[in-house]
Short mmCIF file of C-alpha atoms and ligand atoms in Angstrom, two decimals:
data_model
loop_
_atom_site.label_atom_id
_atom_site.label_comp_id
_atom_site.label_asym_id
_atom_site.label_seq_id
_atom_site.Cartn_x
_atom_site.Cartn_y
_atom_site.Cartn_z
CA MET N 1 66.44 -19.55 -1.42
CA THR N 2 69.19 -17.94 -3.23
CA GLU N 3 69.20 -17.69 -6.92
CA ASP N 4 72.44 -18.12 -9.10
CA THR N 5 73.58 -15.51 -11.57
CA ALA N 6 71.60 -16.70 -14.35
CA GLN N 7 68.27 -16.77 -12.30
CA LEU N 8 69.14 -13.23 -10.85
CA ARG N 9 69.57 -11.99 -14.45
CA ALA N 10 66.10 -13.66 -15.48
CA ILE N 11 64.42 -12.00 -12.54
CA ALA N 12 65.99 -8.59 -13.55
CA ASN N 13 64.91 -9.09 -17.12
CA LEU N 14 61.39 -9.60 -15.79
CA GLN N 15 61.60 -6.50 -13.64
CA GLN N 16 62.81 -4.29 -16.69
CA LEU N 17 59.96 -5.48 -19.11
CA ILE N 18 57.31 -5.01 -16.05
CA ARG N 19 58.50 -1.34 -15.86
CA ILE N 20 57.30 -0.41 -19.25
CA PRO N 21 53.78 0.32 -19.20
CA THR N 22 52.51 -1.32 -22.36
CA MET N 23 49.05 -0.69 -21.58
CA SER N 24 46.23 -1.81 -23.95
CA ARG N 25 43.36 0.77 -24.32
CA LEU N 26 39.90 -0.25 -25.78
CA ASP N 27 40.07 2.79 -28.05
CA GLU N 28 43.51 2.21 -29.70
CA THR N 29 44.00 5.93 -30.38
CA GLU N 30 44.47 6.47 -26.64
CA THR N 31 47.17 3.75 -26.51
CA ASP N 32 50.68 5.07 -25.93
CA TRP N 33 52.49 3.22 -28.84
CA THR N 34 55.91 4.83 -27.74
CA GLN N 35 56.00 2.16 -24.96
CA PHE N 36 55.33 -0.88 -27.30
CA GLN N 37 58.10 0.55 -29.39
CA LEU N 38 60.43 0.75 -26.25
CA PHE N 39 59.33 -2.70 -25.18
CA ILE N 40 60.36 -3.99 -28.81
CA ASP N 41 63.79 -2.13 -29.04
CA THR N 42 64.63 -3.30 -25.27
CA LEU N 43 64.46 -7.12 -26.14
CA PRO N 44 67.58 -7.36 -28.13
CA GLN N 45 69.59 -5.88 -25.32
CA LEU N 46 68.18 -8.31 -22.88
CA TYR N 47 68.23 -11.27 -25.45
CA PRO N 48 71.31 -10.82 -27.81
CA LEU N 49 71.43 -14.60 -28.84
CA ILE N 50 67.76 -14.72 -29.77
CA HIS N 51 68.31 -11.60 -31.82
CA GLU N 52 71.39 -12.97 -33.62
CA HIS N 53 70.17 -16.57 -34.39
CA LEU N 54 66.24 -15.97 -34.80
CA GLN N 55 64.65 -14.11 -37.68
CA ARG N 56 62.19 -11.42 -36.15
CA GLU N 57 59.31 -9.83 -37.96
CA LEU N 58 56.86 -7.17 -37.21
CA VAL N 59 53.09 -8.05 -37.80
CA GLY N 60 50.06 -6.34 -37.52
CA GLY N 61 51.37 -3.22 -36.08
CA TYR N 62 53.62 -4.11 -33.13
CA SER N 63 53.16 -7.80 -32.54
CA LEU N 64 56.51 -9.90 -33.04
CA LEU N 65 56.95 -13.12 -34.65
CA TYR N 66 60.42 -15.06 -34.36
CA ARG N 67 61.52 -18.11 -36.37
CA TRP N 68 64.09 -20.18 -34.77
CA PRO N 69 65.30 -22.49 -37.82
CA GLY N 70 65.30 -26.13 -36.93
CA ARG N 71 67.15 -28.99 -38.38
CA SER N 72 64.43 -30.31 -40.48
CA ASP N 73 61.55 -28.66 -42.37
CA ALA N 74 58.66 -30.53 -40.93
CA ALA N 75 55.73 -29.05 -39.29
CA PRO N 76 56.91 -26.31 -36.91
CA SER N 77 55.64 -25.36 -33.15
CA VAL N 78 54.52 -22.12 -32.19
CA LEU N 79 54.96 -20.70 -28.66
CA MET N 80 52.81 -17.62 -27.92
CA ALA N 81 52.45 -14.71 -25.25
CA HIS N 82 51.29 -11.10 -25.28
CA TYR N 83 53.03 -8.14 -24.04
CA ASP N 84 50.21 -5.81 -23.65
CA VAL N 85 48.53 -5.57 -20.46
CA VAL N 86 45.34 -4.13 -18.99
CA PRO N 87 45.65 -0.61 -17.61
CA ALA N 88 46.43 -0.06 -13.87
CA THR N 89 47.07 3.08 -11.87
CA ASP N 90 48.91 3.02 -8.42
CA GLU N 91 45.85 3.33 -6.49
CA GLY N 92 44.92 0.31 -4.56
CA TRP N 93 48.28 -1.52 -5.10
CA GLN N 94 50.62 -2.39 -2.20
CA HIS N 95 53.78 -1.85 -4.81
CA PRO N 96 53.12 0.33 -7.87
CA PRO N 97 51.90 -1.76 -10.76
CA PHE N 98 54.97 -0.70 -13.09
CA SER N 99 57.57 -0.68 -10.61
CA GLY N 100 58.53 -4.41 -10.86
CA GLU N 101 59.70 -4.20 -7.13
CA ARG N 102 61.08 -7.50 -5.52
CA GLY N 103 59.20 -8.24 -1.96
CA GLU N 104 57.07 -10.64 -0.35
CA ASP N 105 53.34 -11.72 -0.17
CA ALA N 106 51.54 -12.37 2.78
CA ALA N 107 52.78 -15.82 3.09
CA GLY N 108 56.45 -14.53 3.00
CA HIS N 109 57.33 -15.71 -0.45
CA PRO N 110 59.48 -13.97 -2.70
CA VAL N 111 57.53 -12.29 -5.30
CA ILE N 112 57.84 -9.74 -8.30
CA TRP N 113 55.06 -7.17 -8.18
CA GLY N 114 53.64 -5.82 -11.23
CA ARG N 115 51.08 -5.54 -14.04
CA GLY N 116 51.74 -8.31 -16.51
CA THR N 117 53.72 -10.72 -14.05
CA LEU N 118 51.17 -13.35 -14.48
CA ASP N 119 49.26 -11.95 -17.62
CA ASP N 120 51.17 -12.18 -19.90
CA LYS N 121 54.79 -10.81 -19.66
CA GLY N 122 55.80 -13.46 -17.16
CA SER N 123 55.01 -16.25 -19.92
CA LEU N 124 56.95 -14.07 -22.51
CA VAL N 125 59.77 -13.68 -20.28
CA VAL N 126 60.41 -17.42 -19.13
CA THR N 127 59.96 -18.40 -23.05
CA LEU N 128 62.58 -16.07 -24.01
CA GLU N 129 65.02 -17.01 -21.09
CA ALA N 130 64.45 -20.67 -22.06
CA VAL N 131 65.37 -20.02 -25.59
CA GLU N 132 68.39 -17.74 -24.91
CA ALA N 133 69.79 -20.35 -22.57
CA LEU N 134 69.41 -23.35 -24.81
CA LEU N 135 71.03 -21.08 -27.54
CA GLY N 136 73.73 -20.32 -25.16
CA GLU N 137 74.35 -24.27 -24.91
CA GLY N 138 74.58 -24.70 -28.75
CA PHE N 139 70.97 -26.27 -28.93
CA VAL N 140 69.38 -26.42 -32.32
CA PRO N 141 65.60 -27.79 -32.51
CA ASP N 142 64.78 -30.58 -34.34
CA ASN N 143 62.17 -28.35 -36.11
CA ASP N 144 61.36 -24.76 -36.45
CA ILE N 145 59.97 -22.97 -33.31
CA TYR N 146 57.98 -19.77 -33.85
CA LEU N 147 57.77 -17.21 -31.04
CA SER N 148 54.42 -15.15 -31.62
CA PHE N 149 53.98 -12.22 -29.28
CA GLY N 150 50.80 -10.47 -29.60
CA HIS N 151 50.53 -6.50 -28.92
CA ASN N 152 46.84 -6.35 -28.17
CA GLU N 153 45.57 -9.50 -26.83
CA GLU N 154 43.68 -7.67 -24.18
CA THR N 155 41.44 -5.77 -26.85
CA ALA N 156 41.21 -6.40 -30.69
CA GLY N 157 43.66 -9.41 -30.72
CA ASP N 158 44.24 -8.70 -34.29
CA GLY N 159 48.08 -8.73 -33.90
CA ALA N 160 47.70 -12.56 -33.28
CA GLN N 161 45.51 -12.96 -36.07
CA ALA N 162 47.92 -11.17 -38.41
CA ALA N 163 50.50 -13.50 -37.32
CA VAL N 164 48.29 -16.39 -38.28
CA GLU N 165 47.41 -14.98 -41.63
CA LEU N 166 51.11 -14.55 -42.47
CA LEU N 167 52.07 -18.21 -41.39
CA GLU N 168 48.85 -19.39 -43.34
CA SER N 169 49.92 -17.72 -46.53
CA ARG N 170 53.25 -19.19 -46.16
CA GLY N 171 51.58 -22.79 -46.04
CA ILE N 172 52.55 -23.20 -42.58
CA SER N 173 50.55 -25.89 -40.47
CA PRO N 174 52.02 -26.13 -37.04
CA ALA N 175 52.04 -29.44 -35.12
CA PHE N 176 52.03 -27.66 -31.65
CA VAL N 177 50.75 -24.31 -30.41
CA LEU N 178 50.87 -23.16 -26.83
CA ASP N 179 49.40 -20.02 -25.30
CA GLU N 180 48.45 -18.61 -22.11
CA GLY N 181 45.22 -20.16 -20.27
CA GLY N 182 45.25 -23.08 -17.51
CA ALA N 183 47.95 -22.93 -14.86
CA VAL N 184 49.21 -24.99 -11.90
CA VAL N 185 46.39 -24.61 -9.25
CA GLU N 186 45.05 -26.32 -5.93
CA GLY N 187 41.51 -26.85 -4.19
CA ILE N 188 39.63 -26.52 -7.35
CA PHE N 189 38.10 -29.83 -7.41
CA PRO N 190 36.04 -31.43 -4.52
CA GLY N 191 38.01 -34.31 -2.81
CA VAL N 192 41.45 -33.72 -4.33
CA ASP N 193 44.33 -31.96 -2.52
CA ASP N 194 47.02 -32.65 -4.92
CA PRO N 195 47.90 -29.82 -7.47
CA ILE N 196 46.45 -29.89 -10.60
CA ALA N 197 47.62 -28.61 -13.84
CA VAL N 198 44.73 -27.57 -16.14
CA ILE N 199 45.38 -27.31 -19.76
CA GLY N 200 42.95 -25.56 -21.98
CA VAL N 201 42.08 -27.75 -25.21
CA ALA N 202 39.45 -25.58 -26.15
CA GLU N 203 37.68 -22.29 -25.38
CA LYS N 204 34.26 -21.01 -25.29
CA GLY N 205 32.85 -18.47 -28.06
CA ILE N 206 31.96 -14.99 -27.43
CA MET N 207 29.62 -12.56 -28.63
CA THR N 208 27.95 -9.25 -27.80
CA LEU N 209 24.38 -9.24 -28.57
CA THR N 210 22.33 -6.25 -28.44
CA MET N 211 18.55 -6.34 -27.86
CA THR N 212 17.11 -2.98 -29.20
CA VAL N 213 13.45 -1.46 -28.87
CA ASP N 214 12.33 1.26 -31.42
CA GLN N 215 9.31 3.27 -30.44
CA GLU N 216 7.88 6.66 -31.00
CA GLY N 217 9.07 9.11 -28.44
CA GLY N 218 7.17 11.78 -26.69
CA HIS N 219 6.87 13.58 -23.20
CA ALA N 220 7.18 11.45 -20.32
CA SER N 221 3.84 12.93 -19.05
CA THR N 222 1.66 10.92 -21.40
CA PRO N 223 3.22 7.57 -21.83
CA PRO N 224 2.04 4.63 -23.72
CA ARG N 225 1.01 1.34 -21.72
CA LEU N 226 4.28 -0.14 -22.53
CA THR N 227 7.39 2.25 -23.27
CA ALA N 228 10.39 1.24 -25.17
CA THR N 229 12.50 0.82 -21.78
CA ALA N 230 9.53 -1.19 -20.08
CA ARG N 231 9.48 -3.67 -23.15
CA LEU N 232 13.20 -4.16 -22.90
CA ALA N 233 13.09 -4.83 -19.24
CA LYS N 234 10.49 -7.54 -19.89
CA ALA N 235 12.68 -9.25 -22.42
CA ILE N 236 15.64 -8.87 -20.02
CA VAL N 237 13.54 -10.60 -17.28
CA ALA N 238 12.27 -13.21 -19.61
CA LEU N 239 15.88 -13.86 -20.86
CA ASN N 240 17.18 -14.04 -17.20
CA SER N 241 14.60 -16.74 -16.26
CA ARG N 242 15.55 -19.02 -19.41
CA PRO N 243 19.26 -19.94 -18.80
CA PHE N 244 20.67 -21.99 -21.54
CA LYS N 245 20.59 -25.78 -21.21
CA ALA N 246 23.35 -27.55 -19.19
CA ARG N 247 25.25 -30.20 -20.85
CA PHE N 248 28.66 -32.06 -20.05
CA THR N 249 31.07 -31.75 -23.15
CA ALA N 250 33.35 -34.75 -23.71
CA THR N 251 36.08 -32.62 -22.23
CA ASN N 252 34.12 -31.95 -18.91
CA LEU N 253 33.54 -35.76 -18.39
CA GLU N 254 37.40 -36.42 -19.18
CA MET N 255 38.15 -33.67 -16.57
CA ILE N 256 35.94 -35.27 -14.13
CA ARG N 257 37.20 -38.84 -14.68
CA THR N 258 40.88 -37.78 -14.57
CA LEU N 259 40.60 -35.82 -11.54
CA GLY N 260 37.83 -38.00 -9.96
CA ALA N 261 40.23 -41.14 -9.89
CA HIS N 262 42.34 -39.01 -7.34
CA ALA N 263 39.53 -37.83 -5.14
CA ARG N 264 38.82 -39.17 -1.65
CA GLN N 265 36.01 -41.78 -1.20
CA PRO N 266 33.17 -41.46 -1.44
CA LEU N 267 33.55 -38.73 -4.23
CA ARG N 268 35.94 -40.90 -6.00
CA PHE N 269 33.02 -43.33 -6.70
CA ALA N 270 30.95 -40.50 -7.89
CA PHE N 271 33.45 -39.11 -10.39
CA THR N 272 34.44 -42.58 -11.83
CA ASN N 273 31.24 -44.03 -12.21
CA LEU N 274 29.58 -41.35 -14.22
CA TRP N 275 27.17 -44.01 -15.92
CA LEU N 276 25.45 -43.78 -12.66
CA THR N 277 26.09 -40.35 -11.17
CA ARG N 278 26.22 -38.35 -14.37
CA GLY N 279 22.74 -36.75 -14.00
CA LEU N 280 23.47 -35.88 -10.32
CA LEU N 281 26.71 -34.27 -10.99
CA LEU N 282 25.14 -32.33 -13.57
CA TRP N 283 22.50 -31.08 -11.26
CA LEU N 284 25.45 -30.38 -8.68
CA PHE N 285 27.49 -28.22 -11.29
CA ARG N 286 24.57 -26.12 -12.30
CA ARG N 287 24.01 -25.31 -8.49
CA LEU N 288 27.44 -25.47 -6.99
CA GLY N 289 28.56 -21.95 -7.92
CA ASP N 290 28.69 -19.59 -10.82
CA GLU N 291 32.09 -20.97 -11.97
CA THR N 292 30.92 -24.61 -12.23
CA SER N 293 27.69 -23.47 -14.13
CA ALA N 294 29.77 -21.63 -16.59
CA ILE N 295 31.57 -24.75 -17.19
CA VAL N 296 28.29 -26.60 -18.23
CA ARG N 297 26.35 -24.19 -20.29
CA THR N 298 26.32 -21.32 -22.50
CA THR N 299 26.16 -18.30 -20.47
CA GLN N 300 24.31 -14.73 -20.61
CA ALA N 301 24.80 -11.38 -19.03
CA VAL N 302 23.25 -8.02 -19.62
CA THR N 303 26.30 -5.62 -19.23
CA GLN N 304 25.04 -2.42 -20.51
CA LEU N 305 21.72 -0.47 -20.77
CA SER N 306 20.83 2.63 -22.51
CA GLY N 307 17.55 4.41 -22.75
CA SER N 308 16.46 8.24 -23.05
CA GLN N 309 19.03 11.05 -23.04
CA ALA N 310 16.62 13.06 -21.01
CA SER N 311 14.75 12.33 -17.73
CA ASN N 312 11.41 13.93 -19.08
CA ALA N 313 11.41 12.46 -22.38
CA LEU N 314 10.42 9.00 -23.38
CA ALA N 315 13.02 6.70 -25.12
CA GLU N 316 12.91 6.21 -28.66
CA ARG N 317 15.39 3.57 -28.64
CA ALA N 318 16.10 1.51 -25.69
CA VAL N 319 19.23 -0.96 -26.00
CA ALA N 320 20.61 -3.78 -23.78
CA THR N 321 23.90 -5.50 -24.53
CA VAL N 322 24.27 -8.93 -23.64
CA ASN N 323 27.56 -10.68 -23.31
CA ILE N 324 27.36 -14.16 -24.29
CA ARG N 325 29.78 -17.03 -23.84
CA VAL N 326 29.16 -19.95 -26.34
CA ALA N 327 29.75 -23.49 -24.85
CA VAL N 328 31.70 -25.90 -26.80
CA GLY N 329 29.44 -28.04 -28.94
CA SER N 330 27.01 -25.22 -29.17
CA SER N 331 27.01 -22.37 -31.77
CA VAL N 332 26.34 -18.67 -32.22
CA ALA N 333 23.38 -19.58 -34.29
CA ASP N 334 22.08 -21.68 -31.39
CA ALA N 335 22.56 -18.88 -28.72
CA VAL N 336 20.99 -16.25 -31.03
CA ALA N 337 17.80 -18.75 -31.66
CA HIS N 338 17.61 -19.43 -27.65
CA VAL N 339 17.39 -15.61 -26.77
CA ARG N 340 15.05 -15.16 -29.61
CA ARG N 341 12.62 -17.94 -28.27
CA ALA N 342 13.27 -16.53 -24.38
CA VAL N 343 12.44 -13.19 -25.21
CA ASN N 344 9.58 -13.95 -27.60
CA ASP N 345 8.76 -10.35 -28.81
CA PRO N 346 9.04 -9.49 -32.40
CA ARG N 347 9.48 -5.79 -31.57
CA VAL N 348 12.75 -6.72 -29.79
CA LYS N 349 15.30 -6.68 -32.55
CA LEU N 350 18.37 -8.69 -31.95
CA GLU N 351 21.76 -8.27 -33.40
CA ALA N 352 24.90 -10.16 -32.93
CA GLN N 353 28.12 -8.23 -32.91
CA HIS N 354 31.59 -9.74 -33.31
CA PRO N 355 30.39 -13.11 -32.97
CA SER N 356 33.18 -15.74 -32.56
CA GLU N 357 32.31 -19.40 -32.56
CA PRO N 358 33.49 -21.77 -29.77
CA SER N 359 37.08 -23.40 -30.68
CA PRO N 360 37.57 -26.93 -31.95
CA VAL N 361 38.73 -29.54 -29.16
CA SER N 362 42.45 -30.31 -29.34
CA PRO N 363 43.23 -34.01 -29.05
CA THR N 364 44.36 -35.47 -25.21
CA THR N 365 46.36 -38.21 -27.04
CA GLY N 366 49.20 -38.10 -29.32
CA ARG N 367 52.62 -36.50 -29.53
CA ALA N 368 51.73 -32.84 -28.59
CA TRP N 369 49.60 -33.72 -25.69
CA GLN N 370 52.00 -36.28 -24.24
CA LEU N 371 54.99 -33.94 -24.67
CA LEU N 372 53.12 -31.09 -22.55
CA LYS N 373 51.77 -33.54 -19.97
CA ALA N 374 55.52 -35.08 -19.74
CA SER N 375 57.04 -31.66 -19.26
CA VAL N 376 54.48 -30.70 -16.69
CA GLU N 377 54.81 -33.97 -14.43
CA GLU N 378 58.81 -33.57 -14.82
CA ILE N 379 58.84 -29.98 -13.63
CA TYR N 380 55.95 -30.18 -11.10
CA PRO N 381 56.18 -33.93 -9.71
CA GLY N 382 53.01 -34.93 -8.04
CA THR N 383 50.73 -32.77 -10.27
CA ILE N 384 47.78 -34.03 -11.84
CA VAL N 385 47.38 -33.01 -15.68
CA THR N 386 44.07 -32.76 -16.92
CA PRO N 387 42.47 -31.04 -19.97
CA TYR N 388 39.75 -28.55 -19.44
CA VAL N 389 37.60 -25.95 -21.47
CA MET N 390 38.75 -22.44 -21.12
CA LEU N 391 35.84 -20.07 -20.05
CA GLY N 392 37.74 -16.84 -21.11
CA ALA N 393 38.97 -16.29 -24.57
CA SER N 394 42.53 -16.26 -25.65
CA ASP N 395 44.68 -15.10 -29.00
CA SER N 396 45.32 -18.84 -29.53
CA ARG N 397 41.76 -19.22 -30.96
CA HIS N 398 43.09 -17.59 -34.12
CA PHE N 399 45.76 -20.56 -34.42
CA THR N 400 42.85 -23.08 -34.37
CA ARG N 401 42.59 -22.16 -38.23
CA ILE N 402 45.89 -23.56 -39.00
CA SER N 403 46.72 -26.06 -36.26
CA HIS N 404 44.83 -28.91 -34.60
CA ASN N 405 47.00 -29.13 -31.58
CA VAL N 406 46.34 -25.68 -29.82
CA TYR N 407 46.76 -25.79 -26.02
CA ARG N 408 46.36 -23.05 -23.34
CA PHE N 409 48.56 -23.18 -20.25
CA SER N 410 50.93 -21.05 -18.28
CA PRO N 411 53.45 -22.98 -16.37
CA PHE N 412 52.96 -21.11 -13.10
CA GLU N 413 51.64 -22.21 -9.71
CA MET N 414 48.66 -19.60 -8.98
CA SER N 415 46.74 -19.64 -5.65
CA LYS N 416 43.04 -18.67 -5.84
CA GLU N 417 44.08 -15.50 -4.46
CA GLU N 418 46.91 -14.87 -7.10
CA ARG N 419 44.18 -15.74 -9.76
CA GLY N 420 42.11 -12.84 -8.42
CA THR N 421 44.76 -10.41 -9.23
CA LEU N 422 44.53 -11.11 -12.90
CA HIS N 423 43.03 -7.91 -14.38
CA ALA N 424 42.81 -6.58 -10.92
CA MET N 425 45.19 -4.91 -7.95
CA ASN N 426 48.54 -6.42 -6.66
CA GLU N 427 49.18 -8.86 -9.75
CA ARG N 428 52.66 -10.41 -8.84
CA ILE N 429 54.51 -13.64 -9.44
CA ARG N 430 56.33 -15.98 -6.78
CA VAL N 431 59.98 -16.04 -7.95
CA SER N 432 60.00 -19.81 -7.50
CA THR N 433 57.25 -20.50 -9.71
CA PHE N 434 58.79 -17.83 -12.32
CA LEU N 435 61.93 -19.70 -12.27
CA ARG N 436 60.26 -23.20 -12.55
CA GLY N 437 58.47 -21.46 -15.71
CA ILE N 438 61.98 -21.24 -17.26
CA GLU N 439 62.73 -24.95 -16.62
CA PHE N 440 59.45 -25.81 -18.15
CA TYR N 441 59.88 -24.20 -21.31
CA ARG N 442 63.55 -25.86 -21.66
CA ARG N 443 62.27 -29.27 -21.08
CA LEU N 444 59.35 -28.40 -23.58
CA ILE N 445 61.45 -27.04 -26.15
CA ARG N 446 64.02 -29.99 -26.08
CA GLY N 447 61.22 -32.31 -26.84
CA LEU N 448 59.79 -30.15 -29.83
ZN1 ZN V 501 46.36 -12.59 -21.22
#
């Protein structure tokens, strides 16, 4: 495959932006903001037409909000991405994470290596490339299009939140919002060999729940029958043996029906006759693996434990942190109530930190969905488009406050192995899928 001049320039732009290490640190005082400023300052050099025709505002610190004026003042659209990346060091990478080197993957596909190629500078660059190219052709959108690029999606996420607040204060309610999320994948559904575009129509809620036991301390040589740490351990075991109830949401069922219609027999029968097989399928989802189990229920995982500071002193306070992902259709309150019932010990105090409810579900009918579906089908022929519930959290959840049509999809093909490089080592993007991503956004924007 050889690329034309425009494609080579797009690839070079991606490489240049990958080379700016905009790493988000959990403790933002450790973030090197000069890299973020450099990233912001680099964009006008790479995309002169965008910076001539669109208005650009800095929000929430280093997040960017561009407005591309349309012909009418009807409801606008918002295309989202984030340009912060999770930290990476050279260790374990075949090509350094911030080199942006071009090379080949194990299968011989040309790729661009680097942290952020898939998550999420890739999406940001294909969006900018499409807009710049359309501007070059004199294209004017029917309605305003906003580009909202967050600077701390991987940590606080308040950059995107600030953009939402700004739009809300101006009385803007977008007709369509697109952020990262699903992708074009293969082999994720039993009996289906065709590529599948999974589009997130909702995402689970998220909360950190602390379980705390306070007790009188003392010397470890004369312990009480039940120490604070032992009481906490009992609570953890009790919680672990009482998983949340499994249940199909309407979106799960729509996904099963959509994909099931393309499955080989006899699976097709099972997936398309849910009135008969629903109970069996739910049982299968619970048991098939961690991912299918997470699809049908709220999940809980104890991630952190703390006790005494000294090896010979009893803990006066023992704390367990439980990371909970709340299923669509359930709530933070339901989840806390479940944990309280499972633990069943009033001396274990529960406290929800940063709770965020599951998102509303965006429709799979209507203009916004149809446009998204048609764009995928045109750019990735032979691909089955299906809605799904995202298991992780994205910046787009803030936009559900001001829009009913929030979708989560990156227009890239990702193999299972490639998906495994997200937030891990050897992240890279195939050159072919990167270029198709630009075509996808061109097609989508023309229809907005
Ligand atoms: Zn991301």
